Coordinates of N, CA and C in Angstrom, one line a residue:
C78 N 6.6 10.1 -12.0 CA 7.7 9.3 -11.1 C 8.9 8.8 -12.2
P79 N 9.8 8.1 -11.9 CA 10.4 7.4 -12.1 C 10.0 6.3 -13.1
A80 N 10.4 5.4 -13.1 CA 10.4 3.7 -13.5 C 10.4 3.1 -12.3
V81 N 9.9 2.0 -11.9 CA 10.0 1.1 -10.7 C 10.6 0.1 -11.5
E82 N 12.0 -0.1 -10.5 CA 12.6 -1.3 -11.2 C 11.8 -2.6 -10.4
E83 N 12.3 -3.8 -11.6 CA 10.8 -5.2 -11.2 C 11.2 -5.4 -9.6
T84 N 12.4 -5.6 -9.1 CA 12.7 -6.4 -8.2 C 12.2 -4.8 -6.5
D85 N 11.1 -4.3 -7.0 CA 10.2 -3.3 -5.9 C 9.3 -4.3 -6.0
D86 N 9.5 -5.0 -4.8 CA 8.2 -6.6 -4.3 C 7.4 -5.3 -4.0
D87 N 6.9 -4.2 -3.7 CA 5.5 -4.2 -3.1 C 4.9 -3.5 -4.3
S88 N 6.0 -2.8 -5.5 CA 5.3 -2.0 -6.9 C 4.9 -3.1 -7.5
L89 N 5.7 -4.3 -7.7 CA 5.7 -5.5 -8.7 C 4.1 -6.2 -8.0
K90 N 4.1 -6.6 -6.8 CA 2.9 -7.1 -6.6 C 1.3 -6.1 -7.0
S91 N 1.8 -4.9 -6.8 CA 0.3 -3.7 -7.1 C 0.0 -4.0 -9.0
A92 N 1.9 -3.7 -9.3 CA 1.0 -3.7 -11.3 C 0.8 -5.4 -11.1
E93 N 1.4 -6.7 -10.5 CA 0.8 -7.6 -11.0 C -0.8 -7.6 -10.7
A94 N -1.3 -7.7 -9.5 CA -2.6 -7.6 -9.1 C -3.7 -6.6 -9.9
W95 N -3.1 -5.1 -10.3 CA -4.1 -4.5 -11.3 C -4.0 -5.3 -12.3
A96 N -3.4 -5.5 -13.0 CA -3.7 -6.7 -14.3 C -4.0 -8.1 -14.6
E97 N -3.5 -8.5 -13.4 CA -4.4 -9.7 -13.4 C -5.6 -9.9 -13.1
A98 N -6.0 -8.8 -12.4 CA -7.8 -8.4 -12.0 C -8.0 -7.9 -13.3
L99 N -7.5 -6.9 -14.2 CA -8.2 -6.9 -15.1 C -7.9 -7.9 -16.3
R100 N -7.4 -8.6 -16.5 CA -7.3 -9.9 -17.2 C -8.4 -10.8 -16.9
T101 N -8.6 -11.5 -15.7 CA -9.4 -12.4 -15.4 C -10.6 -12.3 -15.3
T102 N -11.1 -10.9 -15.0 CA -11.9 -10.7 -14.4 C -12.9 -10.0 -15.5
V103 N -11.8 -8.8 -16.1 CA -13.3 -8.5 -17.2 C -13.4 -9.2 -18.6
F104 N -11.9 -9.3 -18.9 CA -11.6 -10.0 -20.4 C -11.6 -11.3 -20.5
L105 N -12.0 -11.9 -19.8 CA -11.5 -13.6 -19.2 C -12.9 -14.0 -20.1
D106 N -13.2 -15.0 -21.4 CA -14.4 -15.5 -21.9 C -15.0 -14.5 -22.2
L107 N -14.8 -13.1 -22.8 CA -15.9 -12.1 -22.6 C -15.5 -12.5 -24.2
R108 N -16.9 -12.2 -24.6 CA -17.7 -13.1 -26.2 C -18.3 -11.8 -26.6
V109 N -18.4 -12.1 -27.4 CA -19.3 -10.7 -28.5 C -20.4 -11.2 -28.7
G110 N -20.9 -12.6 -29.1 CA -22.1 -13.0 -29.5 C -22.7 -12.2 -29.9
L111 N -22.3 -12.3 -31.6 CA -22.6 -11.5 -32.4 C -23.7 -12.5 -33.3
L112 N -23.6 -13.9 -32.7 CA -24.4 -14.8 -33.7 C -25.4 -15.4 -33.3
H113 N -26.5 -14.0 -32.5 CA -27.5 -14.1 -31.9 C -28.3 -14.7 -33.2
G114 N -28.5 -14.3 -34.1 CA -29.6 -15.2 -34.7 C -29.2 -16.6 -35.0
K115 N -28.6 -17.4 -34.4 CA -28.4 -18.9 -34.2 C -28.5 -19.2 -32.2
M116 N -29.1 -17.9 -31.7 CA -29.2 -18.1 -30.1 C -30.4 -18.2 -29.7
K117 N -31.1 -19.2 -29.3 CA -32.1 -18.9 -28.2 C -32.3 -17.5 -27.3
G118 N -33.8 -17.3 -27.3 CA -33.9 -16.5 -26.3 C -33.0 -16.2 -24.9
T119 N -33.1 -17.6 -24.2 CA -32.6 -17.3 -22.7 C -31.4 -17.2 -23.3
E120 N -30.7 -17.9 -24.0 CA -29.2 -17.7 -24.5 C -29.1 -16.2 -25.1
K121 N -30.0 -15.6 -25.6 CA -29.0 -13.9 -25.5 C -29.6 -13.4 -24.3
E122 N -30.0 -13.4 -23.6 CA -30.5 -13.0 -22.4 C -29.0 -13.4 -21.7
A123 N -28.9 -14.5 -21.1 CA -27.2 -15.2 -21.0 C -26.6 -14.4 -20.9
A124 N -26.3 -14.0 -22.1 CA -25.0 -13.4 -22.8 C -25.2 -12.1 -22.6
L125 N -26.2 -11.4 -22.5 CA -26.6 -9.9 -22.1 C -26.2 -9.3 -20.1
S126 N -26.6 -10.7 -20.0 CA -26.3 -10.7 -18.4 C -24.6 -11.1 -17.9
E127 N -24.1 -11.5 -18.8 CA -22.8 -11.8 -18.3 C -22.1 -10.7 -18.5
I128 N -22.4 -9.9 -20.1 CA -21.8 -9.0 -20.0 C -22.0 -7.5 -19.2
D129 N -22.7 -7.8 -18.9 CA -23.6 -6.5 -17.7 C -22.9 -6.8 -16.6
Q130 N -22.9 -8.0 -16.4 CA -22.1 -8.1 -14.9 C -20.5 -7.9 -14.6
K131 N -19.7 -7.9 -16.2 CA -18.5 -7.7 -16.2 C -18.0 -5.9 -16.5
E132 N -19.1 -5.8 -17.0 CA -18.9 -4.2 -17.2 C -19.2 -3.5 -15.9
K133 N -20.0 -3.8 -15.0 CA -19.9 -3.3 -13.8 C -19.2 -3.6 -12.7
R134 N -18.5 -4.3 -13.3 CA -17.1 -5.6 -12.4 C -15.8 -4.4 -12.8
A135 N -15.8 -4.3 -14.3 CA -14.7 -2.9 -14.6 C -15.1 -1.8 -14.3
D136 N -16.3 -0.9 -14.0 CA -16.7 0.2 -13.0 C -15.3 0.3 -11.3
E137 N -15.9 -1.2 -11.3 CA -15.3 -0.8 -9.6 C -14.0 -1.5 -9.8
L138 N -13.3 -2.0 -11.0 CA -11.9 -1.6 -10.8 C -11.6 -0.4 -10.8
V139 N -12.2 0.2 -11.6 CA -12.0 1.5 -12.2 C -11.6 2.7 -11.1
N140 N -13.1 2.5 -9.7 CA -13.1 3.5 -8.7 C -12.3 2.4 -7.9
Q141 N -11.8 1.6 -7.2 CA -10.4 0.9 -6.9 C -9.5 1.1 -7.0
T142 N -9.1 1.3 -8.5 CA -7.7 1.7 -8.8 C -7.4 3.2 -8.5
M143 N -8.5 4.0 -8.8 CA -8.4 5.1 -8.8 C -7.8 5.7 -7.1
E144 N -9.4 5.0 -6.0 CA -8.4 5.1 -4.7 C -6.8 4.6 -4.4
R145 N -6.8 3.3 -4.9 CA -5.0 2.6 -4.5 C -4.5 4.1 -5.7
L146 N -4.7 4.9 -6.7 CA -3.8 6.0 -7.1 C -3.4 7.1 -5.8
R147 N -4.8 6.7 -5.0 CA -4.5 8.3 -4.4 C -3.8 7.9 -2.7
A148 N -3.7 6.5 -3.1 CA -3.6 5.8 -1.6 C -1.8 5.3 -1.6
T149 N -1.3 5.6 -3.2 CA 0.3 4.8 -3.4 C 0.6 6.2 -3.6
F150 N 1.9 6.2 -2.8 CA 3.0 7.4 -2.6 C 4.2 6.4 -4.1
I151 N 4.3 5.4 -4.3 CA 5.1 5.0 -5.6 C 4.2 3.9 -6.4
T152 N 3.8 4.6 -7.7 CA 3.5 3.2 -8.1 C 4.2 2.8 -9.5
P153 N 3.3 1.3 -9.9 CA 3.9 0.9 -10.9 C 5.1 1.5 -12.3
M154 N 3.8 2.5 -12.3 CA 4.5 3.3 -13.5 C 3.4 4.9 -12.9
D155 N 3.6 5.8 -14.0 CA 3.2 7.3 -13.6 C 1.7 7.2 -13.5
R156 N 1.2 7.8 -12.8 CA 0.2 8.1 -12.4 C -1.2 7.9 -13.9
E157 N -0.3 9.3 -14.6 CA -1.6 9.3 -15.7 C -1.5 8.1 -16.7
D158 N -0.5 7.6 -16.8 CA -0.7 6.0 -17.6 C -0.9 5.4 -17.3
I159 N -1.3 4.9 -15.8 CA -2.4 3.9 -15.1 C -3.8 4.4 -15.8
Q160 N -4.2 5.9 -15.2 CA -5.3 6.3 -15.4 C -5.9 6.3 -17.0
L161 N -5.1 6.4 -17.7 CA -5.3 6.4 -19.1 C -5.5 4.7 -19.9
L162 N -4.7 3.8 -19.2 CA -5.1 2.7 -19.5 C -6.4 2.3 -19.0
I163 N -6.5 2.2 -17.8 CA -8.0 2.0 -17.2 C -8.8 2.6 -17.6
D164 N -9.2 4.0 -18.3 CA -10.4 4.2 -19.0 C -10.2 4.0 -20.5
Q165 N -9.2 3.9 -21.4 CA -9.4 2.9 -22.5 C -10.3 2.1 -22.1
L166 N -9.8 0.7 -21.1 CA -10.7 -0.5 -21.0 C -11.7 -0.2 -20.5
D167 N -11.8 1.0 -19.4 CA -13.3 0.6 -19.2 C -13.7 1.2 -20.6
T168 N -13.4 2.4 -21.5 CA -14.8 2.3 -22.6 C -14.7 1.4 -23.6
T169 N -13.5 0.1 -23.6 CA -14.0 -1.1 -24.5 C -15.0 -1.4 -24.2
I170 N -14.5 -2.1 -22.7 CA -15.8 -2.9 -22.1 C -17.3 -2.2 -22.1
D171 N -17.5 -0.6 -22.2 CA -18.3 -0.1 -22.3 C -19.0 -0.1 -24.0
S172 N -18.1 -0.4 -24.3 CA -18.3 -0.4 -26.3 C -18.9 -1.8 -26.3
M173 N -18.2 -3.0 -25.8 CA -18.4 -4.2 -25.9 C -20.1 -4.1 -25.6
K174 N -20.3 -3.8 -24.3 CA -21.8 -4.0 -23.8 C -22.5 -3.5 -25.0
D175 N -22.4 -2.4 -25.3 CA -23.3 -1.4 -26.3 C -23.5 -2.4 -27.3
I176 N -23.0 -3.5 -28.1 CA -23.0 -4.1 -28.9 C -24.2 -4.9 -28.6
M177 N -23.7 -5.9 -27.4 CA -24.9 -6.6 -26.5 C -26.3 -6.0 -27.2
D178 N -26.0 -4.9 -26.2 CA -27.6 -4.2 -26.2 C -28.4 -4.1 -27.0
K179 N -27.5 -3.8 -28.5 CA -28.2 -3.3 -29.5 C -28.6 -4.5 -30.0
M180 N -27.6 -5.7 -29.9 CA -28.5 -7.0 -30.3 C -29.5 -7.4 -29.6
C181 N -29.8 -7.2 -28.4 CA -31.1 -7.8 -27.8 C -32.1 -7.2 -28.0
M182 N -32.1 -5.5 -27.7 CA -32.8 -4.6 -27.4 C -33.7 -4.7 -29.3
Y183 N -32.8 -4.4 -30.2 CA -33.2 -5.2 -31.6 C -33.7 -6.2 -32.4
N184 N -33.9 -7.0 -32.0 CA -34.1 -8.4 -32.0 C -33.8 -8.9 -32.9
V185 N -32.2 -8.5 -33.8 CA -32.1 -8.8 -34.6 C -32.2 -10.2 -35.6
G186 N -32.1 -10.5 -36.5 CA -32.0 -12.0 -36.9 C -30.5 -12.3 -37.4
A187 N -30.4 -13.3 -37.8 CA -29.4 -14.1 -38.3 C -28.5 -13.0 -39.2
P188 N -26.7 -12.7 -38.5 CA -26.0 -11.8 -39.6 C -25.4 -12.3 -40.5
T189 N -25.1 -11.4 -41.2 CA -24.6 -11.2 -42.3 C -23.1 -11.6 -42.4
E190 N -23.0 -12.9 -43.4 CA -21.0 -13.0 -42.9 C -20.2 -12.3 -42.7
G191 N -20.5 -11.0 -43.6 CA -19.6 -10.0 -43.0 C -19.2 -9.4 -41.8
A192 N -20.1 -9.4 -41.2 CA -21.2 -9.1 -39.8 C -20.8 -10.4 -39.3
I193 N -20.3 -11.3 -39.2 CA -19.8 -12.0 -38.3 C -18.2 -12.2 -38.1
R194 N -17.5 -12.0 -39.7 CA -16.1 -11.5 -39.9 C -16.2 -10.5 -38.9
L195 N -16.7 -9.7 -39.1 CA -16.0 -8.4 -38.1 C -16.1 -8.3 -36.6
A196 N -17.3 -9.4 -36.0 CA -17.2 -10.2 -35.2 C -16.2 -11.2 -34.1
E197 N -15.4 -11.6 -35.5 CA -14.5 -12.5 -35.4 C -13.5 -11.5 -35.4
I198 N -13.4 -10.5 -35.7 CA -12.2 -9.3 -35.2 C -11.9 -8.7 -34.3
V199 N -13.2 -8.4 -33.9 CA -12.8 -7.7 -32.4 C -13.2 -8.8 -31.4
T200 N -13.1 -10.6 -31.5 CA -12.6 -11.5 -30.5 C -11.0 -11.1 -30.4
K201 N -10.8 -11.6 -31.4 CA -9.3 -11.5 -31.8 C -8.2 -10.2 -31.6
C202 N -8.9 -9.6 -31.9 CA -8.7 -8.3 -30.9 C -8.3 -8.0 -29.3
L203 N -9.8 -8.5 -29.2 CA -9.5 -8.5 -27.4 C -8.9 -9.8 -26.9
K204 N -8.7 -10.4 -27.6 CA -7.4 -11.7 -27.1 C -6.4 -11.1 -26.8
R205 N -6.1 -10.3 -28.3 CA -4.5 -9.8 -28.2 C -4.4 -8.8 -27.0
I206 N -5.6 -8.1 -26.9 CA -5.3 -6.9 -25.5 C -5.4 -7.6 -24.1
T207 N -6.1 -8.7 -23.6 CA -5.9 -9.8 -22.4 C -4.9 -9.6 -22.3
K208 N -3.8 -10.5 -23.6 CA -2.2 -10.9 -23.5 C -1.8 -9.9 -23.1
S209 N -1.5 -8.8 -23.8 CA -0.6 -7.9 -23.8 C -1.0 -7.4 -22.0
I210 N -1.9 -7.4 -21.5 CA -2.3 -7.0 -20.2 C -1.9 -8.0 -19.5
S211 N -1.6 -9.0 -19.5 CA -0.8 -10.1 -18.8 C 0.7 -9.4 -19.1
Y212 N 1.2 -8.9 -19.8 CA 2.3 -8.9 -19.5 C 2.9 -7.0 -19.1
M213 N 2.0 -6.9 -18.9 CA 2.3 -5.1 -18.2 C 3.1 -5.3 -16.5
S214 N 2.9 -6.1 -16.0 CA 3.4 -6.2 -14.3 C 5.1 -6.3 -14.6
S215 N 5.3 -7.2 -16.0 CA 6.9 -7.1 -16.1 C 7.5 -6.8 -17.8
L216 N 7.0 -5.1 -17.8 CA 7.4 -5.2 -19.1 C 8.8 -5.3 -19.7
K217 N 10.0 -5.2 -18.2 CA 11.2 -5.0 -19.2 C 11.7 -6.8 -19.7
K218 N 10.7 -7.8 -19.6 CA 11.1 -8.8 -20.0 C 9.8 -9.7 -20.7
N219 N 8.6 -8.4 -21.4 CA 7.6 -8.8 -21.8 C 7.7 -7.7 -23.2
Y220 N 8.6 -6.4 -23.6 CA 8.1 -5.8 -24.0 C 8.2 -6.0 -25.8
I221 N 8.7 -7.7 -26.1 CA 8.8 -7.7 -27.6 C 7.6 -8.3 -27.4
K222 N 6.7 -9.5 -26.6 CA 5.8 -10.0 -26.6 C 4.3 -8.5 -26.8
V223 N 4.8 -7.4 -26.2 CA 3.8 -6.6 -26.2 C 3.6 -6.0 -27.3
E224 N 4.9 -5.5 -27.8 CA 5.0 -5.1 -29.5 C 4.1 -6.2 -30.4
G225 N 4.8 -7.1 -30.0 CA 4.0 -8.2 -31.0 C 2.8 -8.3 -30.9
R226 N 2.1 -8.2 -30.1 CA 0.8 -8.1 -30.2 C 0.0 -6.9 -30.4
A227 N 0.8 -6.1 -30.3 CA 0.4 -4.6 -30.8 C 0.3 -4.3 -32.6
L228 N 1.2 -5.3 -33.3 CA 1.1 -5.1 -34.6 C -0.3 -5.9 -35.0
E229 N -0.2 -7.1 -33.9 CA -1.2 -8.2 -34.6 C -2.6 -7.3 -35.2
V230 N -2.6 -6.2 -33.7 CA -4.1 -5.7 -33.4 C -3.9 -4.4 -34.6
L231 N -3.0 -3.8 -35.1 CA -2.7 -3.0 -36.0 C -3.6 -3.2 -37.1
R232 N -3.0 -4.6 -37.6 CA -3.1 -5.7 -38.7 C -4.3 -5.8 -38.9
L233 N -5.1 -6.2 -38.2 CA -6.4 -6.6 -37.6 C -7.6 -5.5 -37.6
E234 N -6.8 -4.2 -37.1 CA -7.6 -3.1 -37.2 C -8.1 -2.7 -38.9
E235 N -6.6 -2.4 -39.5 CA -7.1 -2.3 -41.3 C -7.7 -4.1 -41.4
E236 N -8.1 -4.6 -41.5 CA -8.3 -5.9 -41.8 C -10.6 -5.8 -41.2
G237 N -10.1 -5.2 -40.1 CA -11.6 -4.4 -39.6 C -12.5 -3.3 -40.1
D238 N -11.0 -2.4 -40.5 CA -11.5 -1.4 -41.6 C -12.8 -1.7 -42.9
A239 N -11.5 -2.7 -43.2 CA -12.4 -3.2 -44.8 C -13.3 -3.2 -44.9
V240 N -13.0 -4.3 -43.7 CA -14.6 -5.0 -43.5 C -15.9 -4.5 -43.6
Y241 N -15.8 -3.2 -42.2 CA -16.9 -2.4 -42.2 C -17.5 -1.7 -43.1
H242 N -16.2 -1.2 -43.9 CA -16.8 -0.3 -45.2 C -17.4 -1.4 -46.5
E243 N -17.0 -2.5 -46.9 CA -17.3 -3.7 -47.5 C -18.9 -3.5 -46.7
E244 N -18.8 -3.7 -45.6 CA -20.7 -4.7 -45.4 C -21.4 -3.4 -45.4
M245 N -21.0 -2.0 -44.4 CA -22.1 -0.8 -45.1 C -22.0 -0.7 -46.2
A246 N -21.1 -0.4 -47.2 CA -21.4 -0.4 -48.8 C -23.1 -1.9 -49.1
K247 N -23.0 -2.7 -48.8 CA -23.5 -4.2 -49.2 C -25.2 -3.9 -48.4
L248 N -24.9 -3.0 -47.0 CA -25.9 -3.0 -46.4 C -26.8 -2.1 -46.9
F249 N -26.6 -0.5 -47.2 CA -27.4 0.0 -48.0 C -27.8 -0.3 -49.6
R250 N -26.8 -1.1 -50.4 CA -26.9 -1.6 -51.1 C -28.3 -2.5 -51.9
E251 N -28.3 -3.5 -50.9 CA -28.9 -4.9 -50.7 C -30.1 -4.6 -50.3
C252 N -30.2 -4.3 -49.3 CA -31.2 -4.3 -47.7 C -32.5 -3.2 -48.4
T253 N -33.8 -3.8 -48.8 CA -34.2 -2.9 -48.6 C -35.4 -2.4 -47.4
D254 N -35.5 -3.1 -46.7 CA -35.9 -2.6 -45.4 C -35.1 -1.8 -44.5
P255 N -35.6 -0.3 -44.4 CA -35.4 1.0 -44.0 C -34.8 0.8 -42.5
I256 N -35.9 -0.2 -41.4 CA -35.0 -0.7 -40.9 C -34.6 -1.1 -39.8
E257 N -34.2 -2.5 -40.6 CA -33.1 -3.4 -40.6 C -31.8 -2.4 -41.3
I258 N -31.9 -1.8 -42.0 CA -30.6 -0.4 -42.1 C -29.8 -0.1 -41.1
I259 N -31.3 0.9 -40.5 CA -30.6 1.4 -38.9 C -30.6 0.0 -38.0
K260 N -30.7 -0.7 -38.2 CA -30.5 -1.8 -36.9 C -29.0 -2.3 -37.1
W261 N -28.9 -2.6 -38.5 CA -27.3 -3.4 -39.2 C -26.3 -1.9 -38.8
K262 N -26.9 -1.4 -39.2 CA -26.1 0.2 -39.3 C -25.2 0.4 -37.7
E263 N -26.4 1.0 -36.5 CA -25.9 0.7 -36.0 C -25.2 -0.1 -34.7
I264 N -25.2 -1.4 -35.2 CA -24.8 -2.3 -34.8 C -23.2 -2.4 -35.1
L265 N -23.0 -2.1 -36.8 CA -22.2 -2.1 -37.2 C -20.8 -1.5 -36.7
N266 N -21.4 0.2 -35.8 CA -20.7 0.8 -35.6 C -20.2 0.9 -34.7
A267 N -20.9 -0.1 -33.7 CA -20.4 -0.4 -32.3 C -19.4 -1.0 -32.2
M268 N -19.5 -2.1 -33.4 CA -18.2 -2.7 -33.2 C -16.9 -2.0 -33.9
E269 N -17.0 -1.4 -34.9 CA -15.9 -0.1 -35.1 C -15.7 0.3 -34.2
D270 N -16.7 0.4 -33.1 CA -15.8 1.6 -31.9 C -15.0 0.6 -31.4
V271 N -14.8 -0.7 -30.9 CA -14.4 -1.5 -29.8 C -13.4 -1.9 -31.0
I272 N -12.9 -2.0 -31.9 CA -11.9 -1.9 -32.5 C -11.0 -1.2 -32.7
D273 N -11.7 0.1 -32.6 CA -11.0 1.6 -32.6 C -10.4 1.3 -31.4
G274 N -11.3 1.1 -30.5 CA -10.5 1.2 -29.0 C -9.5 0.3 -28.4
C275 N -9.6 -0.9 -29.4 CA -8.3 -1.9 -29.2 C -7.3 -0.7 -29.8
E276 N -7.4 -0.3 -31.2 CA -6.1 0.5 -31.4 C -5.5 1.5 -30.5
D277 N -6.5 2.1 -29.7 CA -6.3 3.7 -29.3 C -5.2 3.0 -27.5
L278 N -5.9 1.5 -26.9 CA -5.2 0.5 -26.3 C -3.8 0.2 -26.3
V279 N -3.3 -0.2 -27.8 CA -1.8 -0.7 -28.5 C -1.1 0.4 -28.6
G280 N -2.1 1.4 -29.0 CA -0.9 2.7 -28.7 C -0.3 3.1 -27.6
T281 N -1.4 3.4 -26.7 CA -1.0 3.7 -25.2 C -0.4 2.7 -24.3
F282 N -0.3 0.9 -25.0 CA 0.6 0.1 -24.5 C 1.8 0.3 -25.1
R283 N 2.1 0.7 -26.3 CA 3.3 0.9 -26.3 C 4.2 1.8 -26.0
R284 N 3.0 3.0 -26.1 CA 3.8 4.4 -25.2 C 4.2 3.8 -23.9
V285 N 3.6 3.0 -22.9 CA 4.3 3.0 -21.8 C 5.6 1.7 -22.1
V286 N 5.3 0.8 -22.9 CA 6.5 -0.3 -23.4 C 7.8 0.8 -24.0
L287 N 7.7 2.5 -24.2 CA 8.7 3.0 -24.4 C 9.5 3.6 -23.4
K288 N 8.5 3.6 -22.6 CA 9.0 4.4 -21.3 C 9.8 3.7 -19.9
Y289 N 8.9 2.8 -19.8 CA 9.7 1.7 -19.0 C 10.3 0.9 -19.4
A290 N 10.1 0.2 -20.5 CA 11.0 -1.3 -20.8 C 12.3 -0.6 -21.3

């Protein structure tokens, strides 16, 4: 369907509600929680419970959005674009939960400096994604800002790749405990998945901007 002008009140309200729900309910204060080596047991459980609730809320939003797409004749953007965005956001949330699950299930100790750096990159990427979502309801006004956040995420993804490969090499080179190798390999892979998911999201954001802005 054609792009909907920002003066279309119903469509604008729909877009704003969708973007705001995703931004505030799912991504607000979403933390990687990698610093488990410095967390007490109760803090670990609280962090896992928090992201578990957000993951369930994300699933609810996906279902609600699909129902609204079926019931709405004019959508704020093409249906396939909305579906792709929510699918990618849902995948990113699932990957976040996977990090937390592995951290708790494996009962890992203090992370290495490289693992902390990778976690910080994940957090920065998610903040840029959160900000980009807030711009979705008014692309004609904010398309330059969306592009700016996209470039920041792409830069962070390159940095994350370098840290990931460096940390993986160090893990196999210096760690002598095969169990610890397996644990941290899985966790590092999960963090890399989140960063790659953010890269996929900004690619979709940029296509949406080209289409509607």
